[in-house]
Structure formats: C-alpha cells, structure tokens
mmCIF file of C-alpha atoms in Angstrom:
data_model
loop_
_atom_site.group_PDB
_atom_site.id
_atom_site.type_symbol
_atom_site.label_atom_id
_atom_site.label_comp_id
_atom_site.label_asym_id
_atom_site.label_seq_id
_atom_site.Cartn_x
_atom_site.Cartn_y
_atom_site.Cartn_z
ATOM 1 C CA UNK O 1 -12.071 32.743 -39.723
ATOM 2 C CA UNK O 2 -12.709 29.244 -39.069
ATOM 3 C CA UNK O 3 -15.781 29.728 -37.545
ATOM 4 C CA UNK O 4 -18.847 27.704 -39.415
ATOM 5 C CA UNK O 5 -21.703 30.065 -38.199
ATOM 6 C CA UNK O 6 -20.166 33.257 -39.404
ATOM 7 C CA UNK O 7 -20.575 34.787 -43.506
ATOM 8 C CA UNK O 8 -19.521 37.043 -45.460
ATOM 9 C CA UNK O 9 -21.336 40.642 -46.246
ATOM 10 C CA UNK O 10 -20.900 44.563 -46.750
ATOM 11 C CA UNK O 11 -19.291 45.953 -42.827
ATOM 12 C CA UNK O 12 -17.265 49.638 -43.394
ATOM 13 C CA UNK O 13 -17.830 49.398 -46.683
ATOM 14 C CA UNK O 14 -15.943 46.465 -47.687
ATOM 15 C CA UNK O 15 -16.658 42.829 -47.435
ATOM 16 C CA UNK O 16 -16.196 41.002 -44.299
ATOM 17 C CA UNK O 17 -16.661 37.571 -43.107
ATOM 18 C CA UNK O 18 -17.618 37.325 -39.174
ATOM 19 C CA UNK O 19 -20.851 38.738 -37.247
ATOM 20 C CA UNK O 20 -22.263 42.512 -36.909
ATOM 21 C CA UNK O 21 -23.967 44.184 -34.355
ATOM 22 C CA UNK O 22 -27.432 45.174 -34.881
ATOM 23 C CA UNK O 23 -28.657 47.842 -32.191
ATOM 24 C CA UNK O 24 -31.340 50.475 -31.219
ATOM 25 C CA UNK O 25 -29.881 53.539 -29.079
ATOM 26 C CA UNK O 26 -31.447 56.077 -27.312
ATOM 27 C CA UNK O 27 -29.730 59.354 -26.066
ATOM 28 C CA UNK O 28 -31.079 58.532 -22.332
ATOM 29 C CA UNK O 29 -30.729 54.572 -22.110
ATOM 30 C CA UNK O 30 -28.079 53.998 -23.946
ATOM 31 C CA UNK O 31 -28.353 50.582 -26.325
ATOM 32 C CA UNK O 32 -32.171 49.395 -25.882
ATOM 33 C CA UNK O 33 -32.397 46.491 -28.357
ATOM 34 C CA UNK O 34 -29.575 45.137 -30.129
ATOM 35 C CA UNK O 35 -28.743 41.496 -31.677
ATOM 36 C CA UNK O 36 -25.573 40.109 -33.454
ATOM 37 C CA UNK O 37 -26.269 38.136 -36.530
ATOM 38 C CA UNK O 38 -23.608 36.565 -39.519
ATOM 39 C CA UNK O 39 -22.624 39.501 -41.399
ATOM 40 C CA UNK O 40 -24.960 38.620 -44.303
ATOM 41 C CA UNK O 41 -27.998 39.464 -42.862
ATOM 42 C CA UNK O 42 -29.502 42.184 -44.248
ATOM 43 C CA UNK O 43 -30.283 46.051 -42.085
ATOM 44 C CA UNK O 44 -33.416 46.762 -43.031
ATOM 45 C CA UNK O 45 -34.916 43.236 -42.334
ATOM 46 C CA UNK O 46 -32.555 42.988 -38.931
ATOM 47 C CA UNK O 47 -33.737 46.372 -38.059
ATOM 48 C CA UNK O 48 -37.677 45.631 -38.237
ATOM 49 C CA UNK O 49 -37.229 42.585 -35.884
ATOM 50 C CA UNK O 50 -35.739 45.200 -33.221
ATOM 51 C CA UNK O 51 -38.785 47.533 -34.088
ATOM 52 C CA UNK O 52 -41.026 45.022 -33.483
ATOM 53 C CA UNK O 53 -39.228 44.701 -29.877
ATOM 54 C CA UNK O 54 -39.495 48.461 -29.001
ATOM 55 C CA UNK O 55 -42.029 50.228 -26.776
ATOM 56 C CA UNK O 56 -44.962 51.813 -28.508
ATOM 57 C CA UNK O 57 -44.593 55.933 -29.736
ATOM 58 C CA UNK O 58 -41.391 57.876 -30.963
ATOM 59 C CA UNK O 59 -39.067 58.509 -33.608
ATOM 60 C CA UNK O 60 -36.434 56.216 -34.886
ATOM 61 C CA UNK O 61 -33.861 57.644 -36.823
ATOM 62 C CA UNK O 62 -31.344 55.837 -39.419
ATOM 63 C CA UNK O 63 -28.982 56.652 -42.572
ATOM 64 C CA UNK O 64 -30.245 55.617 -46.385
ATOM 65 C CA UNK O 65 -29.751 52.006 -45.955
ATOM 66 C CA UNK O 66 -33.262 52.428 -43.429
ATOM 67 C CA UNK O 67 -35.237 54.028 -46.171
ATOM 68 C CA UNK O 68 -36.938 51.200 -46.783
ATOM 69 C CA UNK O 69 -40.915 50.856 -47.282
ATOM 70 C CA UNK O 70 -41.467 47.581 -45.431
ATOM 71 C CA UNK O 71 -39.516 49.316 -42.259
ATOM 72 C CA UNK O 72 -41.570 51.969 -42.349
ATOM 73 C CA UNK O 73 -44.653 50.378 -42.111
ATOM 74 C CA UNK O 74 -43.328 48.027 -39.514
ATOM 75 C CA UNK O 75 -42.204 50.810 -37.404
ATOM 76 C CA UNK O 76 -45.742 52.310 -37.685
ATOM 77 C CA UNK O 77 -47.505 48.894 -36.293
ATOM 78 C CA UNK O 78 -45.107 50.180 -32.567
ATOM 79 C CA UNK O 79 -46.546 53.889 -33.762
ATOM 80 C CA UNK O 80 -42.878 55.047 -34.382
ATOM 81 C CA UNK O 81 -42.579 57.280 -36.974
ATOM 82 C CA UNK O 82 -39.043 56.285 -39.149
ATOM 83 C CA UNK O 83 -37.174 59.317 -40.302
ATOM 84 C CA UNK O 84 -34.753 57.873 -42.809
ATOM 85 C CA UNK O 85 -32.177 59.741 -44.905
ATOM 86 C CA UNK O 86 -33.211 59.123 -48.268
ATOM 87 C CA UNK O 87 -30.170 58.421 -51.016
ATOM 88 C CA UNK O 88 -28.788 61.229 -52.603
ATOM 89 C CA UNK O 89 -30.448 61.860 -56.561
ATOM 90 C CA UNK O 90 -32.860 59.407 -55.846
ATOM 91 C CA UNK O 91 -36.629 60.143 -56.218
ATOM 92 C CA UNK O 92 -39.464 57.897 -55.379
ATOM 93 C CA UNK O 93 -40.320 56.178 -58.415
ATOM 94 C CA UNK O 94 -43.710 55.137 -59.581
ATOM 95 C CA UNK O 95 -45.101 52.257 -57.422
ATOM 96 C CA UNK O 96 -46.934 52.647 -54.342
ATOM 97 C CA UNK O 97 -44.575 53.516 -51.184
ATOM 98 C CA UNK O 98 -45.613 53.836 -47.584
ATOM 99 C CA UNK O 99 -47.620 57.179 -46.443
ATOM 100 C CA UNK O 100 -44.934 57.053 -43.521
ATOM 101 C CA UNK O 101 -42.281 56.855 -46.334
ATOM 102 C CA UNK O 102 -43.934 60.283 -47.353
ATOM 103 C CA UNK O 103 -44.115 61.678 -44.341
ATOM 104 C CA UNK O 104 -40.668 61.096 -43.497
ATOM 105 C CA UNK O 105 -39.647 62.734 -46.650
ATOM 106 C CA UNK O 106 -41.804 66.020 -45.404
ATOM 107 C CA UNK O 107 -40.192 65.845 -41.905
ATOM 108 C CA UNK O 108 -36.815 66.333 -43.728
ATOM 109 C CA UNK O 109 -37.777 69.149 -44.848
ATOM 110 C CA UNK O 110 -39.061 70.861 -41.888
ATOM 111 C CA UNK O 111 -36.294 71.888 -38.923
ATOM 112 C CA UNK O 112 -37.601 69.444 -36.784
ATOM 113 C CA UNK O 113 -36.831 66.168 -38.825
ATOM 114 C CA UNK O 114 -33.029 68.312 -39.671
ATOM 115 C CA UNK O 115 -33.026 68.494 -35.728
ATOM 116 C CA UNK O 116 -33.509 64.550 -35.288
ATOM 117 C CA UNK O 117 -30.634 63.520 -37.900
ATOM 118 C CA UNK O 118 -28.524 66.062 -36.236
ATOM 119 C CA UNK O 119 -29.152 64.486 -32.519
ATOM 120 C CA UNK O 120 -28.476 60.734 -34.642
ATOM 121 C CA UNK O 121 -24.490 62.409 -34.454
ATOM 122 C CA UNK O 122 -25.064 61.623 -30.888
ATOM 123 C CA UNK O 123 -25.899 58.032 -31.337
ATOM 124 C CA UNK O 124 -22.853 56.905 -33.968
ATOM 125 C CA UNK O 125 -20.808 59.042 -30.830
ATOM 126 C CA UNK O 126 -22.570 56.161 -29.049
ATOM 127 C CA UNK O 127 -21.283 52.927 -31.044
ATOM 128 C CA UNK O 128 -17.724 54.814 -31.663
ATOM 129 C CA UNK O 129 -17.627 55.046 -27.503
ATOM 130 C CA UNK O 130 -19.176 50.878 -27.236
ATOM 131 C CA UNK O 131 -15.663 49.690 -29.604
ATOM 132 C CA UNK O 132 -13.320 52.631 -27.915
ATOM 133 C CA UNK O 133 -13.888 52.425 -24.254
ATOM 134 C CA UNK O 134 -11.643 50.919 -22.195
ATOM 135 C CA UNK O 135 -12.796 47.174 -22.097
ATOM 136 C CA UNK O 136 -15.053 47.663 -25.726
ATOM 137 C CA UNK O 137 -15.403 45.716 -28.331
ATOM 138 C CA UNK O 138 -12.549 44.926 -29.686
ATOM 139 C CA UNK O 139 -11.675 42.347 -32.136
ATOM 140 C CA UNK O 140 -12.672 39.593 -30.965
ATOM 141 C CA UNK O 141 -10.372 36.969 -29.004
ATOM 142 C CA UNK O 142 -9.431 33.492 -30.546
ATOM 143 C CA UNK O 143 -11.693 31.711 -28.681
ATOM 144 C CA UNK O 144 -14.624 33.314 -28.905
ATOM 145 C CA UNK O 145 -16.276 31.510 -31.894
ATOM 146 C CA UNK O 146 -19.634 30.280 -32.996
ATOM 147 C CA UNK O 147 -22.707 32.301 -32.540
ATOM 148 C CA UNK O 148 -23.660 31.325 -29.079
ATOM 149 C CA UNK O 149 -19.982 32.711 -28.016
ATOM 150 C CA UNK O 150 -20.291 36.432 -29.984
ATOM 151 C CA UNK O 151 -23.147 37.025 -28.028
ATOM 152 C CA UNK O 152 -22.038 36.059 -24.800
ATOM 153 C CA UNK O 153 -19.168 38.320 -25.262
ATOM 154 C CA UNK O 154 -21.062 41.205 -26.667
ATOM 155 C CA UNK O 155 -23.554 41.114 -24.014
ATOM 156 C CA UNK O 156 -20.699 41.383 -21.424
ATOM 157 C CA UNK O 157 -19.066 44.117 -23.539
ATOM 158 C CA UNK O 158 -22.376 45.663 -23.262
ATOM 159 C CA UNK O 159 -22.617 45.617 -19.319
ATOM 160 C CA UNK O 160 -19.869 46.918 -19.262
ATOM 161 C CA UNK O 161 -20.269 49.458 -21.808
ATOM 162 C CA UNK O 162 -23.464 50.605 -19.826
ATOM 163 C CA UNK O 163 -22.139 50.884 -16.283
ATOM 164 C CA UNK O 164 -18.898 52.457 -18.256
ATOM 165 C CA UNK O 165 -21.888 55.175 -19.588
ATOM 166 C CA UNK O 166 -23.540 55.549 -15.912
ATOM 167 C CA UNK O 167 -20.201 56.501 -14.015
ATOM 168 C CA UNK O 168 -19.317 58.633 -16.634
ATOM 169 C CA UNK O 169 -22.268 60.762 -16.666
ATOM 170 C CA UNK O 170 -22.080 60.837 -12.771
ATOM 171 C CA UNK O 171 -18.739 62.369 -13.137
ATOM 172 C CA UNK O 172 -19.919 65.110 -15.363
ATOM 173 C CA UNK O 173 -23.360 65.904 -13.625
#
C-alpha cells in the first residue's frame, strides 16, 4: 500500500501492513465501541481506551492476547470484571499482578466464567458476519486511503452492518 498513515503489525497471524479494527460487541447491541488504528498498535493498550469508553458494570470477555494486568485494572476503574483466557503452560510468575487478574483466573474455573468464553463464540460469529454480509467489509477499495478515509468507510460498513443485524433478527423473531 501506498498509503503514508498505515504500518505494519501481527493481523491472522502474519504480518500485515494497513489498519485493524478494534471493537467491543455485545450479544444484544451488536458493536458498542470500536476504532480503526495502523496495524501496529498494540490490543491490549487499544482495548483499554474502548474500556475506558464503556458504561459502568459487566463482564468483558477476550482471548490470551487480553490477559494483561494493566487491562484489568483499567476495566475495573468502569467496574467490569475482564475474564481473559490465560496462555496455555503459562503460570503467573512472581511479581505483583492485579487481584482482578486473580479473580479472573478463579472465574475460569468455575462454570460460570466456562459459560462466558463459550457465549464469546457468539461474538467472533459477530465480526465473521461484519466482513461476510452482503455489503461487509471487504478489502478495501483503491481509493479509500489515509486514516480519515478507513474510518469513514468502516463506519458506513458498520450502519450497514447494524441495520443488516436488526432486519435479520426481525425475520427470525
């Protein structure tokens, strides 16, 4: 890509250069914060910005790259408890980590914190519908380039996407 605002980093699992979507979902709303940075940005420091933008109370659920101490303690500031799935083999360590950190790690254990990863299924069903719907995101057309222009188009997509979402569960209701 040409374009001077985008960078490389890590995007399915291979190294990219353009601009990611960074997004909250909820089962009921559908996308309730999201933001597109360059690609280089980091998820754990993305993700506590959108934390910081949610309503107070919950649960927020994410995969390993989430299980992260600073997130955990900014999610507790909006009293959202973080459930994160921690990385497979790895234990704690030895310096001090985040009592919400800890009790994230109980929850895990208990059928209620399985129950929450199992209903995050319905969220990556989510993002897979946002890109495969009829007028998703799809790569992205020449012309839309520079930052200002990703989100423009992204925020249509996402209209869309949502009023997509609204006459499809009117159908099946």
């Amino acid at each position: 890509s040409k374009d001077s605002e985008s960078a490389f980093g890590f995007g399915a699992s291979c190294l990219c250069k353009g601009y990611k979507l960074y997004a909250v979902g909820d089962l009921n709303q559908g996308f309730v914060e999201w933001t597109i940075r360059s690609m280089n940005h980091g998820e754990p420091k993305v993700a506590a910005e959108l934390v910081a933008q949610l309503d107070h109370g919950g649960y927020l659920v994410g995969d390993t790259a989430y299980d992260s101490n600073k997130l955990y303690d900014a999610a507790s500031k909006r009293a959202i408890q973080l459930v994160a799935v921690r990385k497979p083999g790895k234990a704690l360590g030895h310096r001090r980590h985040s009592t919400y950190r800890i009790r994230s790690r109980e929850l895990l254990e208990r059928e209620f914190g399985q129950s929450l990863i199992i209903a995050r299924r319905s969220i990556e069903r989510m993002f897979g519908n946002l890109v495969c719907f009829p007028c998703g995101l799809k790569p992205l057309p020449h012309w839309v380039r520079t930052l200002h222009r990703v989100r423009l188009w992204v925020r249509g997509k996402m209209i869309l996407y949502h009023l997509w979402r609204q006459n499809h569960a009117a159908k099946t209701a």
